[in-house]
Short mmCIF file of C-alpha atoms in Angstrom, two decimals:
data_model
loop_
_atom_site.label_atom_id
_atom_site.label_comp_id
_atom_site.label_asym_id
_atom_site.label_seq_id
_atom_site.Cartn_x
_atom_site.Cartn_y
_atom_site.Cartn_z
CA MET A 1 232.17 167.30 155.47
CA GLY A 2 230.36 170.58 156.23
CA HIS A 3 226.86 171.51 155.18
CA GLU A 4 226.79 172.65 151.55
CA GLU A 5 224.46 175.45 150.49
CA PRO A 6 221.93 174.27 147.85
CA VAL A 7 222.70 177.40 145.78
CA LEU A 8 226.18 178.88 145.54
CA ILE A 9 226.22 182.63 144.95
CA GLY A 10 229.45 184.27 143.82
CA ARG A 11 231.25 186.89 141.76
CA ALA A 12 234.04 186.87 139.20
CA GLY A 13 234.87 190.31 137.87
CA HIS A 14 231.66 191.91 136.61
CA LEU A 15 229.93 188.52 136.35
CA ALA A 16 227.65 187.28 139.14
CA HIS A 17 227.34 183.49 139.48
CA ILE A 18 224.43 181.26 140.51
CA THR A 19 225.30 177.56 140.83
CA LEU A 20 222.52 175.09 141.64
CA ASN A 21 224.28 172.82 144.10
CA ARG A 22 222.38 169.59 144.68
CA PRO A 23 224.23 167.38 142.18
CA ARG A 24 223.04 164.10 143.74
CA ALA A 25 219.42 165.23 143.22
CA LEU A 26 220.32 166.51 139.74
CA ASN A 27 220.04 170.03 141.18
CA ALA A 28 216.28 169.69 141.70
CA LEU A 29 214.76 172.96 142.90
CA THR A 30 213.34 173.49 146.38
CA ARG A 31 211.53 176.54 147.69
CA PRO A 32 214.58 177.80 149.66
CA MET A 33 216.66 177.56 146.45
CA VAL A 34 214.10 179.56 144.49
CA ARG A 35 214.11 182.24 147.17
CA MET A 36 217.91 182.39 147.29
CA ILE A 37 218.08 182.91 143.51
CA ASP A 38 215.36 185.56 143.57
CA GLU A 39 217.03 187.49 146.41
CA ALA A 40 220.42 187.40 144.67
CA LEU A 41 218.91 188.68 141.41
CA THR A 42 217.14 191.50 143.27
CA GLU A 43 220.40 192.55 144.94
CA TRP A 44 222.44 192.41 141.71
CA LYS A 45 219.84 194.45 139.85
CA ARG A 46 220.76 197.41 142.11
CA ASP A 47 224.51 196.75 142.04
CA ASP A 48 226.20 198.75 139.26
CA SER A 49 229.35 196.62 139.52
CA VAL A 50 227.40 193.58 138.25
CA ALA A 51 227.23 193.63 134.45
CA ALA A 52 225.71 190.17 133.89
CA VAL A 53 224.50 187.03 135.67
CA ILE A 54 225.24 183.39 134.83
CA ILE A 55 223.42 180.27 136.07
CA CYS A 56 224.76 176.72 135.89
CA GLY A 57 224.46 173.39 137.69
CA ALA A 58 226.96 171.60 139.91
CA GLY A 59 228.16 168.14 138.91
CA GLU A 60 228.43 166.48 135.53
CA ARG A 61 224.83 165.52 134.82
CA GLY A 62 222.97 168.72 134.12
CA LEU A 63 221.69 172.16 135.04
CA CYS A 64 218.48 171.04 136.77
CA ALA A 65 216.01 168.13 136.49
CA GLY A 66 213.09 170.29 137.69
CA GLY A 67 211.28 170.91 140.94
CA ASP A 68 211.75 168.47 143.80
CA ILE A 69 208.73 166.31 142.99
CA ARG A 70 209.13 164.06 146.03
CA VAL A 71 207.88 167.01 148.09
CA ILE A 72 204.94 167.44 145.70
CA TYR A 73 204.24 163.69 145.97
CA GLU A 74 203.94 163.83 149.77
CA ASP A 75 201.82 166.94 149.48
CA ALA A 76 199.43 165.44 146.94
CA ARG A 77 199.07 162.26 148.99
CA THR A 78 198.48 163.93 152.33
CA GLY A 79 196.71 167.14 151.33
CA GLY A 80 199.72 169.14 152.53
CA ASP A 81 200.43 172.81 151.92
CA ALA A 82 204.02 172.94 150.62
CA SER A 83 203.50 172.79 146.84
CA VAL A 84 201.34 175.86 146.27
CA PRO A 85 203.74 178.32 148.02
CA PHE A 86 206.62 176.70 146.12
CA TRP A 87 204.84 177.27 142.79
CA ARG A 88 203.98 180.86 143.75
CA ASP A 89 207.64 181.64 144.41
CA GLU A 90 208.92 179.62 141.44
CA TYR A 91 206.64 181.23 138.85
CA ARG A 92 207.44 184.71 140.23
CA LEU A 93 211.12 183.86 139.78
CA ASN A 94 210.47 182.78 136.16
CA ALA A 95 208.87 186.17 135.47
CA HIS A 96 211.74 187.95 137.27
CA ILE A 97 214.28 186.18 135.02
CA ALA A 98 212.32 187.02 131.86
CA ARG A 99 212.23 190.73 132.77
CA TYR A 100 215.77 190.94 134.15
CA PRO A 101 217.43 194.20 133.05
CA LYS A 102 220.97 192.76 132.80
CA PRO A 103 222.20 189.92 130.56
CA TYR A 104 221.16 186.60 132.13
CA VAL A 105 223.27 183.74 130.80
CA ALA A 106 222.02 180.17 131.24
CA LEU A 107 224.39 177.23 130.72
CA MET A 108 221.88 174.56 129.67
CA ASP A 109 224.45 171.76 129.67
CA GLY A 110 223.24 168.19 130.35
CA ILE A 111 219.74 167.58 131.67
CA VAL A 112 217.41 170.61 131.71
CA MET A 113 213.83 169.66 132.49
CA GLY A 114 210.70 171.24 133.94
CA GLY A 115 211.77 173.80 136.54
CA GLY A 116 215.26 173.71 135.01
CA VAL A 117 213.75 175.13 131.83
CA GLY A 118 212.05 177.78 133.99
CA VAL A 119 215.33 179.11 135.41
CA SER A 120 217.11 179.05 132.04
CA ALA A 121 214.89 179.39 128.96
CA HIS A 122 213.43 182.76 130.03
CA GLY A 123 216.92 184.25 130.10
CA ASP A 124 218.21 186.23 127.14
CA VAL A 125 221.48 184.30 126.54
CA ARG A 126 220.67 180.58 126.55
CA ILE A 127 223.56 178.23 125.78
CA VAL A 128 223.22 174.54 124.90
CA THR A 129 225.91 171.91 124.31
CA GLU A 130 226.12 168.50 122.63
CA ARG A 131 225.15 167.03 126.04
CA SER A 132 221.96 169.08 126.43
CA THR A 133 218.70 167.21 126.98
CA VAL A 134 215.82 169.70 127.24
CA ALA A 135 212.27 168.60 128.09
CA MET A 136 208.94 169.53 129.63
CA PRO A 137 207.89 166.00 130.72
CA GLU A 138 204.95 166.98 132.93
CA THR A 139 202.18 164.96 131.24
CA GLY A 140 204.05 161.82 132.32
CA ILE A 141 203.37 162.63 135.98
CA GLY A 142 199.86 164.06 135.65
CA LEU A 143 200.87 167.73 135.46
CA VAL A 144 200.51 170.42 132.80
CA PRO A 145 203.80 172.00 131.60
CA ASP A 146 204.45 174.97 133.89
CA VAL A 147 207.25 177.49 134.71
CA GLY A 148 206.23 179.34 131.54
CA GLY A 149 206.60 176.16 129.50
CA THR A 150 203.25 176.55 127.78
CA TYR A 151 204.23 180.14 126.87
CA LEU A 152 207.49 178.99 125.26
CA LEU A 153 206.04 175.90 123.57
CA SER A 154 202.98 177.73 122.25
CA ARG A 155 205.38 180.05 120.41
CA ALA A 156 207.54 177.32 118.84
CA PRO A 157 207.29 177.05 115.03
CA GLY A 158 204.21 175.27 113.70
CA GLU A 159 203.02 172.54 116.06
CA LEU A 160 206.46 171.58 117.43
CA GLY A 161 205.50 172.86 120.87
CA THR A 162 202.32 170.80 120.94
CA HIS A 163 204.36 167.71 120.06
CA LEU A 164 206.88 168.33 122.85
CA ALA A 165 204.22 169.23 125.43
CA LEU A 166 202.00 166.19 124.85
CA THR A 167 204.76 163.59 124.46
CA GLY A 168 207.14 165.12 127.02
CA ARG A 169 209.89 164.18 124.57
CA ALA A 170 213.40 165.50 125.25
CA VAL A 171 215.32 167.39 122.56
CA GLY A 172 218.99 168.09 121.94
CA ALA A 173 220.76 171.36 121.18
CA ALA A 174 219.66 172.03 117.58
CA ASP A 175 216.03 171.18 118.29
CA ALA A 176 216.04 173.33 121.44
CA GLN A 177 217.26 176.22 119.27
CA LEU A 178 214.64 175.50 116.60
CA CYS A 179 211.86 175.52 119.22
CA GLY A 180 213.00 178.80 120.77
CA LEU A 181 214.21 177.22 124.02
CA ALA A 182 217.88 178.12 123.44
CA ASP A 183 219.98 180.60 121.44
CA HIS A 184 223.60 179.48 121.15
CA PHE A 185 225.50 176.21 120.80
CA VAL A 186 228.88 175.99 122.54
CA PRO A 187 230.78 172.67 122.75
CA ALA A 188 230.86 171.47 126.38
CA ASP A 189 234.66 171.43 126.56
CA ARG A 190 234.73 175.17 125.80
CA LEU A 191 232.41 176.13 128.70
CA PRO A 192 235.11 176.58 131.39
CA GLU A 193 237.04 179.00 129.17
CA LEU A 194 233.82 180.76 128.12
CA ARG A 195 232.91 181.35 131.78
CA THR A 196 236.32 182.88 132.46
CA LYS A 197 236.06 185.19 129.45
CA LEU A 198 232.48 186.23 130.29
CA ALA A 199 233.80 187.80 133.50
CA GLU A 200 236.15 189.98 131.46
CA GLY A 201 234.21 191.27 128.46
CA ASP A 202 230.91 191.95 126.75
CA VAL A 203 228.58 188.95 127.11
CA ARG A 204 227.18 188.77 123.59
CA GLU A 205 230.51 189.36 121.86
CA THR A 206 232.18 186.73 124.04
CA VAL A 207 229.46 184.12 123.37
CA ARG A 208 229.74 184.79 119.63
CA ARG A 209 233.45 183.96 119.77
CA TYR A 210 232.81 180.57 121.37
CA GLU A 211 229.63 179.43 119.65
CA SER A 212 229.44 177.07 116.70
CA VAL A 213 226.77 175.15 114.79
CA ALA A 214 224.96 172.42 116.73
CA PRO A 215 224.88 168.85 115.41
CA GLU A 216 221.76 168.35 113.28
CA GLY A 217 218.51 167.73 115.15
CA ARG A 218 215.46 165.65 114.29
CA LEU A 219 212.53 168.01 114.41
CA ALA A 220 213.12 170.03 111.23
CA ALA A 221 212.77 166.85 109.16
CA ASP A 222 209.65 165.84 111.15
CA ARG A 223 207.83 169.15 110.70
CA GLU A 224 205.65 167.79 107.90
CA TRP A 225 203.84 165.15 109.98
CA ILE A 226 204.06 167.13 113.24
CA ASP A 227 202.37 170.22 111.79
CA ALA A 228 199.75 168.13 110.00
CA CYS A 229 198.79 165.89 112.94
CA TYR A 230 199.03 168.25 115.92
CA ALA A 231 196.89 171.02 114.45
CA ALA A 232 193.76 169.05 115.39
CA ASP A 233 191.41 170.41 118.07
CA SER A 234 191.39 167.41 120.41
CA VAL A 235 193.95 164.96 121.76
CA GLU A 236 191.87 162.07 120.37
CA GLU A 237 192.07 163.56 116.86
CA ILE A 238 195.80 164.17 117.25
CA VAL A 239 196.42 160.54 118.30
CA SER A 240 194.24 159.24 115.49
CA GLY A 241 196.07 161.43 112.96
CA LEU A 242 199.46 160.26 114.20
CA PHE A 243 198.50 156.60 113.95
CA GLY A 244 197.01 157.16 110.50
CA HIS A 245 199.84 159.21 109.04
CA GLY A 246 202.12 156.35 108.09
CA HIS A 247 205.44 157.80 109.31
CA PRO A 248 207.06 155.48 111.90
CA ALA A 249 207.98 158.46 114.10
CA ALA A 250 204.33 159.64 114.07
CA LYS A 251 203.17 156.20 115.26
CA GLU A 252 205.86 156.25 117.97
CA ALA A 253 204.67 159.71 119.14
CA ALA A 254 201.07 158.44 119.36
CA GLU A 255 202.17 155.45 121.42
CA THR A 256 204.12 157.75 123.76
CA ILE A 257 201.12 160.08 124.20
CA LEU A 258 198.91 157.12 125.18
CA THR A 259 201.22 156.37 128.14
CA ARG A 260 200.62 159.89 129.58
CA SER A 261 197.86 161.03 131.93
CA PRO A 262 194.70 161.43 129.81
CA THR A 263 193.48 164.28 132.04
CA ALA A 264 196.83 166.07 131.92
CA LEU A 265 196.97 165.65 128.13
CA LYS A 266 193.61 167.32 127.60
CA ALA A 267 194.39 170.11 130.08
CA THR A 268 197.78 170.61 128.39
CA LEU A 269 196.32 170.97 124.89
CA ALA A 270 193.75 173.47 126.19
CA SER A 271 196.51 175.36 128.05
CA LEU A 272 198.71 175.59 124.95
CA ARG A 273 195.90 176.85 122.74
CA ARG A 274 194.94 179.48 125.33
CA ALA A 275 198.59 180.47 125.89
CA ARG A 276 198.99 181.08 122.16
CA ARG A 277 196.33 183.79 122.40
CA MET A 278 197.87 185.46 125.47
CA SER A 279 200.27 188.33 124.97
CA THR A 280 202.52 188.11 128.06
CA LEU A 281 204.43 185.48 129.98
CA GLU A 282 202.77 186.72 133.18
CA GLN A 283 199.29 185.92 131.87
CA VAL A 284 200.44 182.42 130.99
CA LEU A 285 202.13 181.87 134.37
CA ASP A 286 198.86 182.87 136.07
CA GLN A 287 197.07 180.25 133.98
CA GLU A 288 199.73 177.61 134.73
CA PHE A 289 199.41 178.29 138.45
CA ARG A 290 195.70 177.48 138.24
CA ALA A 291 196.50 174.28 136.34
CA SER A 292 199.13 173.16 138.85
CA CYS A 293 196.80 173.77 141.80
CA ALA A 294 194.10 171.76 140.02
CA ALA A 295 196.52 168.89 139.30
CA LEU A 296 197.39 168.75 143.00
CA ALA A 297 193.77 167.76 143.72
CA THR A 298 193.78 164.87 141.21
CA SER A 299 194.79 161.27 141.85
CA ASP A 300 196.94 161.29 138.68
CA LEU A 301 199.66 163.55 140.10
CA PRO A 302 200.72 161.38 143.07
CA GLU A 303 200.21 158.25 140.94
CA GLY A 304 202.38 159.62 138.14
CA ILE A 305 205.18 160.60 140.51
CA ARG A 306 204.92 157.23 142.27
CA ALA A 307 205.30 155.35 138.99
CA GLN A 308 208.14 157.49 137.60
CA VAL A 309 210.15 158.47 140.68
CA ILE A 310 209.14 156.61 143.85
CA ASP A 311 208.55 152.98 142.79
CA LYS A 312 209.96 153.47 139.26
CA ASP A 313 207.67 150.74 137.88
CA ARG A 314 206.72 153.05 134.95
CA THR A 315 203.15 151.70 134.99
CA PRO A 316 200.91 154.49 136.30
CA GLN A 317 197.24 153.66 136.81
CA TRP A 318 195.59 156.80 135.48
CA SER A 319 192.07 157.78 136.47
CA PRO A 320 190.25 158.04 134.14
CA ARG A 321 192.25 155.60 132.03
CA GLU A 322 191.03 156.66 128.58
CA LEU A 323 191.05 160.02 126.79
CA GLU A 324 187.37 159.59 125.92
CA GLN A 325 186.50 159.39 129.61
CA VAL A 326 187.96 162.85 130.41
CA THR A 327 185.07 165.33 130.36
CA ASP A 328 184.98 169.03 129.54
CA THR A 329 184.22 169.61 133.24
CA ASP A 330 187.42 167.76 134.21
CA VAL A 331 189.42 170.07 131.91
CA ALA A 332 187.60 173.24 133.04
CA ARG A 333 188.84 172.63 136.62
CA PHE A 334 192.38 173.39 135.43
CA PHE A 335 191.36 176.96 134.60
CA ALA A 336 189.24 177.64 137.69
CA LEU A 337 190.23 179.95 140.54
CA PRO A 338 192.37 177.96 143.03
CA PRO A 339 191.10 177.63 146.64
CA GLY A 340 193.97 179.77 147.98
CA GLY A 341 193.54 182.53 145.39
CA ASP A 342 195.26 183.39 142.13
CA LEU A 343 198.94 184.04 141.44
CA GLY A 344 198.07 187.51 140.10
CA LEU A 345 201.31 188.10 138.22
CA ALA A 346 199.67 189.73 135.20
CA THR A 347 198.09 192.41 137.39
CA SER A 348 201.10 193.00 139.65
CA SER A 349 204.24 195.09 139.30
CA HIS A 350 206.05 191.95 138.12
CA ALA A 351 204.39 192.40 134.74
CA VAL A 352 205.94 195.82 134.17
CA ARG A 353 208.83 195.71 131.74
CA PRO A 354 212.07 197.33 132.93
#
């Protein structure tokens, strides 16, 4: 069997195709993949015969499970230099997608997590199915939600974004729509036909013909306790409020939060509150880049990846172990200038709207 490209680039009529093609790794993103996507988008932007772009994942399991965190694990353990250039390219791609001048259609079928959200949820036609599982699970590995995740989640209704960011909880189609992570629901068995028709006609009209109403989600009914508990100013207060609320789901959320990295939780809450006050995605991506670089220097990031992905024992030994032990100085590091310099997206040409 010949060597397969990790990203398949193609055309069907006026529709340009991007297929993430590492199905055995759940299409996890690598730096070469990010660069291939970015180069293709740049080329198609200038090509008048391309009317729209579609991105999907190979295999049956999902669009993309995120960045290839095994690479980040080795980097964090050995003080390597692969992660920071990857993040630079990845976050630039996220901004490129958000500002793309042609319709960018994302098929968010199956698992869409972390970096998978970054290559889909900034598009302008975001399609989920009954199989969609959308999450920003970074606090579980000692990271702050990135790829523009804190931008998207800080703009979700009420405190839904805070809930998803701190717990890392996955949502289905209706809840992804409610939180502003997706636009349209199309049953999975209609996707092949939809893709064929997208190559022939107007994107938005075609999607409207195939979309329907998603099965009911959970979050709308949970808004009452979510908005009440997550409005607090500290993670400790949020956890206390969840335990004290009385709703079983609130207690379950508190228990989930307490399994996450205490440092990452506090940095995440601060990131979300700051992102809410920022006006552009580029400003937020710059902030997330600082946070990711800071996480790389902690012991929690390699430990979190070890526990979730390498050894799969699901028992990370966080340092510090308790929320109360994380200081303001620890959190401030996540917003400090990285050793290798800033991302600088907000001040570059990338920030200019088409």
